[in-house]
GROMACS .gro file of C-alpha atoms in nm:
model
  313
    1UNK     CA    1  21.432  29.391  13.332
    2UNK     CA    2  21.396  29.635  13.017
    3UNK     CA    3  21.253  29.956  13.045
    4UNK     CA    4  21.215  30.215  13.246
    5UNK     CA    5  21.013  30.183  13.592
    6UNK     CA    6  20.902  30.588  13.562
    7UNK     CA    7  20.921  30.841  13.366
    8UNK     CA    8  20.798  31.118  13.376
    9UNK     CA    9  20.838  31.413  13.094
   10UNK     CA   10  20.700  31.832  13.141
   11UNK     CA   11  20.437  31.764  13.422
   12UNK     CA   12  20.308  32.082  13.544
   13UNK     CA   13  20.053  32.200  13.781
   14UNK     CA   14  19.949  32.559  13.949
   15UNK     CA   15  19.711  32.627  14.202
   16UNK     CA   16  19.597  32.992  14.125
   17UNK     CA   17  19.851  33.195  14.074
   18UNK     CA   18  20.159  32.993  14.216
   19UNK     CA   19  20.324  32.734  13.949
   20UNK     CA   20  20.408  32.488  14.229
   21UNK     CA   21  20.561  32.242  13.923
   22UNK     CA   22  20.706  32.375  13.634
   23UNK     CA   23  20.787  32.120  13.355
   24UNK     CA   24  20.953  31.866  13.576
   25UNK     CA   25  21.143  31.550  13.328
   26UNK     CA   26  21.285  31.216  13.496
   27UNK     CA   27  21.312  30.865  13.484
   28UNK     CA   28  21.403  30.620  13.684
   29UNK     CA   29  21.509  30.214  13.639
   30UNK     CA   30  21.423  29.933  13.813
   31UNK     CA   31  21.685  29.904  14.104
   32UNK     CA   32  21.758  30.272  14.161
   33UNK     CA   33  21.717  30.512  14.405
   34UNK     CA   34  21.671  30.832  14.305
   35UNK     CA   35  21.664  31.166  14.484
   36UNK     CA   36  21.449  31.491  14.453
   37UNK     CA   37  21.652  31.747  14.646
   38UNK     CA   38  21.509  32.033  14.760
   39UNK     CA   39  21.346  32.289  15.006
   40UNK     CA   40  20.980  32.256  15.171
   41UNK     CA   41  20.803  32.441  14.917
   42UNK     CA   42  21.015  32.391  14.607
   43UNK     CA   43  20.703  32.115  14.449
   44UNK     CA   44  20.883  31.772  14.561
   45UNK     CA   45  20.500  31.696  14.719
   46UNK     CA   46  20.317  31.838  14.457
   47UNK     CA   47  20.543  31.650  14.222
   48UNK     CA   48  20.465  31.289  14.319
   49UNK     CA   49  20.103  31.348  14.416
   50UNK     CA   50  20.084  31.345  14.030
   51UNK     CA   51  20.340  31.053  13.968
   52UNK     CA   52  20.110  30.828  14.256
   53UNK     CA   53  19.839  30.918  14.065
   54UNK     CA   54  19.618  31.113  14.317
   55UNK     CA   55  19.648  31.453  14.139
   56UNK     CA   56  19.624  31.498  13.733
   57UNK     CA   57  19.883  31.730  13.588
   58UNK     CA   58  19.794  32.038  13.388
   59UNK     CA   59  20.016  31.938  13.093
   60UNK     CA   60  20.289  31.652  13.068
   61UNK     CA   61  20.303  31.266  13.103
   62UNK     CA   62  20.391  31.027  13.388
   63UNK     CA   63  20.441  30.661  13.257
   64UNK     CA   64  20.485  30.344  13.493
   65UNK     CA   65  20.593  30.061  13.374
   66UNK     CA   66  20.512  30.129  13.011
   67UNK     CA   67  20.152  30.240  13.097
   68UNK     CA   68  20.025  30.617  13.140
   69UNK     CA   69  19.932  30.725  13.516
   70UNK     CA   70  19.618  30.870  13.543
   71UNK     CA   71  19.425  30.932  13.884
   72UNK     CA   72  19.154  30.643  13.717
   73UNK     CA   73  19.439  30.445  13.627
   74UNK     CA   74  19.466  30.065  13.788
   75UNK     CA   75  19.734  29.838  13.670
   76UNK     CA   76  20.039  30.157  13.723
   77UNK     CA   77  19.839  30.251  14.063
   78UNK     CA   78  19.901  29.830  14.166
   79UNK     CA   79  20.268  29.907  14.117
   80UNK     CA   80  20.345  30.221  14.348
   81UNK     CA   81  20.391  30.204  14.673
   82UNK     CA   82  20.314  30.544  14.823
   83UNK     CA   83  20.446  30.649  15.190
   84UNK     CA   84  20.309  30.986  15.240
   85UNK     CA   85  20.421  31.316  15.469
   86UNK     CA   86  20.131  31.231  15.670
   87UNK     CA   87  20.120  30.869  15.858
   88UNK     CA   88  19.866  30.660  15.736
   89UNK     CA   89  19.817  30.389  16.004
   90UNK     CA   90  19.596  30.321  16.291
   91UNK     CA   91  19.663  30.455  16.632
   92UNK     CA   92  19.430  30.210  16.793
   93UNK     CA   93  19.590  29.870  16.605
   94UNK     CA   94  19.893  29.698  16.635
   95UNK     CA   95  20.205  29.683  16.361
   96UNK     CA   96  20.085  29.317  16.255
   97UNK     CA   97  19.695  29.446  16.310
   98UNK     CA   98  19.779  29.783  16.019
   99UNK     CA   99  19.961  29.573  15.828
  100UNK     CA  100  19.682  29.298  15.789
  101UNK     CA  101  19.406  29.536  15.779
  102UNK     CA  102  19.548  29.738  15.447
  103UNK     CA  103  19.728  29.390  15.290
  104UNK     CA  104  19.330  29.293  15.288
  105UNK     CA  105  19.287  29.619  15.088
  106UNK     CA  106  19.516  29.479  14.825
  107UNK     CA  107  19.294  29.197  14.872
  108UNK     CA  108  19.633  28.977  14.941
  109UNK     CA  109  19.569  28.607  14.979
  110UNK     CA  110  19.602  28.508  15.401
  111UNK     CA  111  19.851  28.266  15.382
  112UNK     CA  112  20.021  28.497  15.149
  113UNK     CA  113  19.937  28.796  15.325
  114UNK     CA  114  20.053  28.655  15.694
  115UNK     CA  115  20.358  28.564  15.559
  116UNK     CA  116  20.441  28.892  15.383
  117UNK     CA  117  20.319  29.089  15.715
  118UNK     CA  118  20.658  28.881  15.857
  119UNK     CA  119  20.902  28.988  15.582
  120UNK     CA  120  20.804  29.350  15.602
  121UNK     CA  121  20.828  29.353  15.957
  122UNK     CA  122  21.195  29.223  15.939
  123UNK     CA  123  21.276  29.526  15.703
  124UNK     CA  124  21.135  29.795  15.845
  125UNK     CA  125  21.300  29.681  16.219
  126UNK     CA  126  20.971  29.647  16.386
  127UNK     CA  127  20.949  29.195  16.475
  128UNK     CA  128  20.990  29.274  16.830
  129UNK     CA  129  20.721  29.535  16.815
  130UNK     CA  130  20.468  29.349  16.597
  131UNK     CA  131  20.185  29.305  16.888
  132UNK     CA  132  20.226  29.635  17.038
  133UNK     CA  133  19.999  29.955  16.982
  134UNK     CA  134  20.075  30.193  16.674
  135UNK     CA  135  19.989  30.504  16.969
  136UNK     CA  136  20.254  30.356  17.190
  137UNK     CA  137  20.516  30.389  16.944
  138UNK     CA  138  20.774  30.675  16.900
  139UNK     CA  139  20.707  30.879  16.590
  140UNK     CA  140  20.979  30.735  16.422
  141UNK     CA  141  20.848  30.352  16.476
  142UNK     CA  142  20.571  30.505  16.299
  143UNK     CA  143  20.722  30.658  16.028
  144UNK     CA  144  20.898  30.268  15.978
  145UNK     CA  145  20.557  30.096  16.036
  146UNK     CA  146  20.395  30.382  15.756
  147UNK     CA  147  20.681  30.228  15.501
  148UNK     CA  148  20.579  29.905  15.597
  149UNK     CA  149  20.196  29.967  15.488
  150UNK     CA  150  20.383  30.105  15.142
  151UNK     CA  151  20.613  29.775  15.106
  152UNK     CA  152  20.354  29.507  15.142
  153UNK     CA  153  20.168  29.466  14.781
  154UNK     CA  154  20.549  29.426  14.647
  155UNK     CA  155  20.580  29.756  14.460
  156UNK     CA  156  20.802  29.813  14.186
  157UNK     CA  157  20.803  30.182  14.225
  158UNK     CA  158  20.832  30.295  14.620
  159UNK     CA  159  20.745  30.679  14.665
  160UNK     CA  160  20.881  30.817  14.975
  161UNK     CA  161  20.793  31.164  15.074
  162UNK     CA  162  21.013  31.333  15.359
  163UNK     CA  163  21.034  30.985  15.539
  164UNK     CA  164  21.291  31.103  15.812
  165UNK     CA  165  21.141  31.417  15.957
  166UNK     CA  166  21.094  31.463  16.274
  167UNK     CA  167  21.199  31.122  16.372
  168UNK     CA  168  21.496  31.063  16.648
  169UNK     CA  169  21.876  30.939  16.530
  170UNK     CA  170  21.755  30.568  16.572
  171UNK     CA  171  21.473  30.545  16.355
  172UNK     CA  172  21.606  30.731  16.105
  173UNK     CA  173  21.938  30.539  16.077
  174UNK     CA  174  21.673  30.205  16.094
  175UNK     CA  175  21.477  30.426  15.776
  176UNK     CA  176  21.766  30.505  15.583
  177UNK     CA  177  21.906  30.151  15.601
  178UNK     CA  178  21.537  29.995  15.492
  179UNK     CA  179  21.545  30.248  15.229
  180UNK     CA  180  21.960  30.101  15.106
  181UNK     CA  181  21.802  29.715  15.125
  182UNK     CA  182  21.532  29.797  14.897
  183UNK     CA  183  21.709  29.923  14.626
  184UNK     CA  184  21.938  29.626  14.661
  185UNK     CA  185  21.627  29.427  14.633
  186UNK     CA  186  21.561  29.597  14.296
  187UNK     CA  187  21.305  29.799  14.403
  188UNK     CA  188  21.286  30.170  14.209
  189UNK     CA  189  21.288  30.396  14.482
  190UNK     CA  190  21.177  30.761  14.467
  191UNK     CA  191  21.303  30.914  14.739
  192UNK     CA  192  21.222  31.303  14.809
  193UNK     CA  193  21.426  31.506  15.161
  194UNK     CA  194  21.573  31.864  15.185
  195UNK     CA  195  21.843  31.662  15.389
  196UNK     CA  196  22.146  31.674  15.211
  197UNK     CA  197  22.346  31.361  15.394
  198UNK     CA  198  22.022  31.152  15.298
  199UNK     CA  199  22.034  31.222  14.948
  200UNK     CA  200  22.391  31.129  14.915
  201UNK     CA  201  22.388  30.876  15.130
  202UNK     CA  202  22.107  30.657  14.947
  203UNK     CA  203  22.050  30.811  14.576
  204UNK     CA  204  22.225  30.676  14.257
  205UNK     CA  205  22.129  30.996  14.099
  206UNK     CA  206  21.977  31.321  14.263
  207UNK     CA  207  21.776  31.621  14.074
  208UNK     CA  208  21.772  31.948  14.276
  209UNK     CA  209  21.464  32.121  14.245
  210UNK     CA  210  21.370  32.482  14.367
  211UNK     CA  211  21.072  32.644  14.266
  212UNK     CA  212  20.882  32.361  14.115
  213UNK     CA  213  21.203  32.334  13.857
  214UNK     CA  214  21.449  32.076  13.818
  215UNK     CA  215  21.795  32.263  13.844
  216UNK     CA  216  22.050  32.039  13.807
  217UNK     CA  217  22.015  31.621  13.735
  218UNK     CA  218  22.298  31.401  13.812
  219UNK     CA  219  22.493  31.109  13.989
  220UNK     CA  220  22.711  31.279  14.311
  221UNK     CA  221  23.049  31.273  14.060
  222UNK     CA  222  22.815  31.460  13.790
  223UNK     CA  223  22.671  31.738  14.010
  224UNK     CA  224  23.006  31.859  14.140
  225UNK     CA  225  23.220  31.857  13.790
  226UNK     CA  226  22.950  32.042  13.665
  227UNK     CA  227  23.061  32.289  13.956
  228UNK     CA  228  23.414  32.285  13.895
  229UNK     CA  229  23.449  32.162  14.266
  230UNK     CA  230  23.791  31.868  14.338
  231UNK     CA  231  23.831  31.623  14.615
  232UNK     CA  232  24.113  31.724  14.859
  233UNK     CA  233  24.366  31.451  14.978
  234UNK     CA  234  24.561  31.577  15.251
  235UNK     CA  235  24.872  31.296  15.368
  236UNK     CA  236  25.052  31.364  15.669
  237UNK     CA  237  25.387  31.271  15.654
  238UNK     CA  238  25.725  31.241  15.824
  239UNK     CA  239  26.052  31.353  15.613
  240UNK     CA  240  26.122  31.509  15.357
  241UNK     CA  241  25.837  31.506  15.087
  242UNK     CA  242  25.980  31.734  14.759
  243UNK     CA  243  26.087  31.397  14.552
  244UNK     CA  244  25.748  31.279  14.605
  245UNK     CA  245  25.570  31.612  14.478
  246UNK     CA  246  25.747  31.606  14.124
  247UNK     CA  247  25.635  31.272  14.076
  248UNK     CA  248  25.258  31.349  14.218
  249UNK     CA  249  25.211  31.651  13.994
  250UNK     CA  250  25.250  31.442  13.690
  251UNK     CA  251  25.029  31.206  13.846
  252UNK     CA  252  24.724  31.133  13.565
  253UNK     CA  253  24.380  31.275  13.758
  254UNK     CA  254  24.621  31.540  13.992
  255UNK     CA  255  24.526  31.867  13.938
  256UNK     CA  256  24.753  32.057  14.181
  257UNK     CA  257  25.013  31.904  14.478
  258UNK     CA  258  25.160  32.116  14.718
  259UNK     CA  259  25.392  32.046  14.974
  260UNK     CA  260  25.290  32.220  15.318
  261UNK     CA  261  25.457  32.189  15.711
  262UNK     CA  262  25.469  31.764  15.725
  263UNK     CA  263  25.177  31.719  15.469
  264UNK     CA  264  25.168  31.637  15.153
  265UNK     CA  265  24.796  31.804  14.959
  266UNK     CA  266  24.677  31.716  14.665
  267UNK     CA  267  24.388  31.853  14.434
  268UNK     CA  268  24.228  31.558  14.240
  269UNK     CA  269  23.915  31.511  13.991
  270UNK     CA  270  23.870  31.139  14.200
  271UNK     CA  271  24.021  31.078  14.530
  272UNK     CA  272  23.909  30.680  14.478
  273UNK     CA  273  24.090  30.690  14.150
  274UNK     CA  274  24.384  30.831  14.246
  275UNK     CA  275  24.471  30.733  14.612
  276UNK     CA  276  24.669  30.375  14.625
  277UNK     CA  277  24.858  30.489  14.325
  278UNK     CA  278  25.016  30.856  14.515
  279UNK     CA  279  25.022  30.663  14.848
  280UNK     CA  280  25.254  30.373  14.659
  281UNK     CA  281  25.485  30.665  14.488
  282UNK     CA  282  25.528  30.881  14.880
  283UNK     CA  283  25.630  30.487  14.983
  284UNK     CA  284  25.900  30.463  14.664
  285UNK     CA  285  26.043  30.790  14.752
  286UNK     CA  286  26.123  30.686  15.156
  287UNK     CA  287  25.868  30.921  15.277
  288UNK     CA  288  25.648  30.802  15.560
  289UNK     CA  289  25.295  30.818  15.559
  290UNK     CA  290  25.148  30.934  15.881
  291UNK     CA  291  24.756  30.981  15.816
  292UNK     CA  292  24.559  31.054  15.520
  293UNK     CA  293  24.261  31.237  15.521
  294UNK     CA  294  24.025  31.311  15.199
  295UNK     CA  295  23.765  31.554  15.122
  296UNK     CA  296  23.498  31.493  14.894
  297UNK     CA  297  23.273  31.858  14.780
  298UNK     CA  298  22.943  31.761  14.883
  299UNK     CA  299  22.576  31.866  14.754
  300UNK     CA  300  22.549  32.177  14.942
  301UNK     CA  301  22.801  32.360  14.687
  302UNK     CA  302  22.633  32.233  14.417
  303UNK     CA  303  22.300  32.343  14.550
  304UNK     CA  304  22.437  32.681  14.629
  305UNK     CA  305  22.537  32.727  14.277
  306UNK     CA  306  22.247  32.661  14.084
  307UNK     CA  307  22.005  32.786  14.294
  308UNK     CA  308  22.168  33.093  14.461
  309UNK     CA  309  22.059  33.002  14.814
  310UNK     CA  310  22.163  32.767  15.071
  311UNK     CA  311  21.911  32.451  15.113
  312UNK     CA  312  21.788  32.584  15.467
  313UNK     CA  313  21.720  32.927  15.367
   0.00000   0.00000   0.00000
């Protein structure tokens, strides 16, 4: 598909005196999942109340699909799929019942509409469910049944806002995996969490944002070069390893080995890169290979560095 699903270039908005989004820039394609990282409070809410088209930014432009978003916009509005904070189902109805009664808001075809109920209640890990109560569910069956209400119109853009909190181990595992089959479906996915394991678990690319300003914009690999941070391989071995740690050190992508007490630890730019290659030269040299272990920096360093602050404080 060509172009761009969003983008979104300098929106701003303040309420009084605060500037709760400063200038924020993005895009995203079709297919991708990406990530706005970042504190309660730093504008990720704010943010996409103006890409969904419910709030009007001060200055900027959000286009979907080729086509400005305005709050009185209606063929961008048809293609986002908005799963908000704040559930947005019906206590008193059942998972097939809330998923009927808002595909009829679409105004969805029945035969269509019965069979798409179906398909979005296979994704979202609620078939077994389907006749039961909304109020009898855990919160995080609701949470999955709120995505559900978001998924059913087919949206090319899927905004989801703090999906996971709150919700117990299961649901969010059954979120986050929802969230990895709809990308693979070539859905664009905006996905917005102060979790860190979320956002590197599911997003292609990831923008921390503190203070209504994007920091830092990047894929994983991007956002920790730009830190100066390595991935640490660490191979336990048995024998002698000093043949092996000539040979290592000269090793293209090896920034440092050293030999330590039956280990072998190496400072690389890309463990992934770099890994079958050292492991085949400790085998040439007779050494034994015991365990390996490897250590990727993760997004709390980069966080740290370009904001200052730790993500919970």
């Amino acid at each position: 598909m060509a172009g761009k699903v969003l983008e979104v270039s300098g929106i701003r908005k303040r309420f009084d005196d605060i500037q709760a989004v400063a200038g924020v820039s993005f895009s995203i394609d079709h297919g991708e999942t990406y990530g706005l990282l970042g504190p309660n409070g730093a504008g990720k809410t704010t943010a996409i109340s103006m890409i969904a088209g419910l709030r009007r930014p001060d200055a900027g432009e959000i286009i979907v699909l080729g086509q400005p978003m305005t709050p009185t916009s209606r063929e961008p509005k048809a293609a986002v799929g908005l799963v908000p904070q704040d559930l947005a189902i019906y206590p008193d109805l059942t998972a097939r019942e809330n998923l009927r009664f808002f595909g009829r808001l679409y105004s969805m075809e029945r035969v269509e509409l019965n069979r798409r109920v179906d398909e979005v209640l296979e994704v979202i890990g609620l078939t077994d469910r389907a006749d039961d109560r909304a109020d009898e569910f855990s919160g995080g069956m609701k949470r999955r049944l709120n995505i559900g209400v978001g998924l059913l119109h087919r949206p090319q853009l899927l905004i989801l806002d703090e999906p996971t909190v709150g919700v117990d181990p299961q649901s969010r595992n059954a979120i986050l995996e929802s969230v990895e089959y709809l990308s693979g479906e070539g859905h664009a996915v905006l996905y917005t969490t102060h979790y860190m394991e979320e956002a590197e678990r599911l997003c292609d690319r990831v923008a921390i944002i503190d203070q209504g300003e994007i920091k830092a914009e990047g894929t994983r690999r991007e956002l920790v070069r730009r830190v100066g941070e390595n991935d640490r391989v660490r191979i336990q071995t048995t024998g002698s390893s000093a043949r092996a740690i000539s040979r290592l050190e000269d090793l293209p992508g090896v920034v440092n080995a050293l030999s330590g007490d039956g280990s072998i630890e190496l400072i690389v730019e890309d463990a992934s890169a770099v890994l079958a290659e050292a492991l085949g030269i400790v085998a040439e040299v007779g050494t034994s290979v015991a365990a390996v272990t490897v250590d990727e920096p993760d997004l709390e360093a980069v966080f740290l560095h370009v904001t200052g602050k730790a993500l919970r404080d």
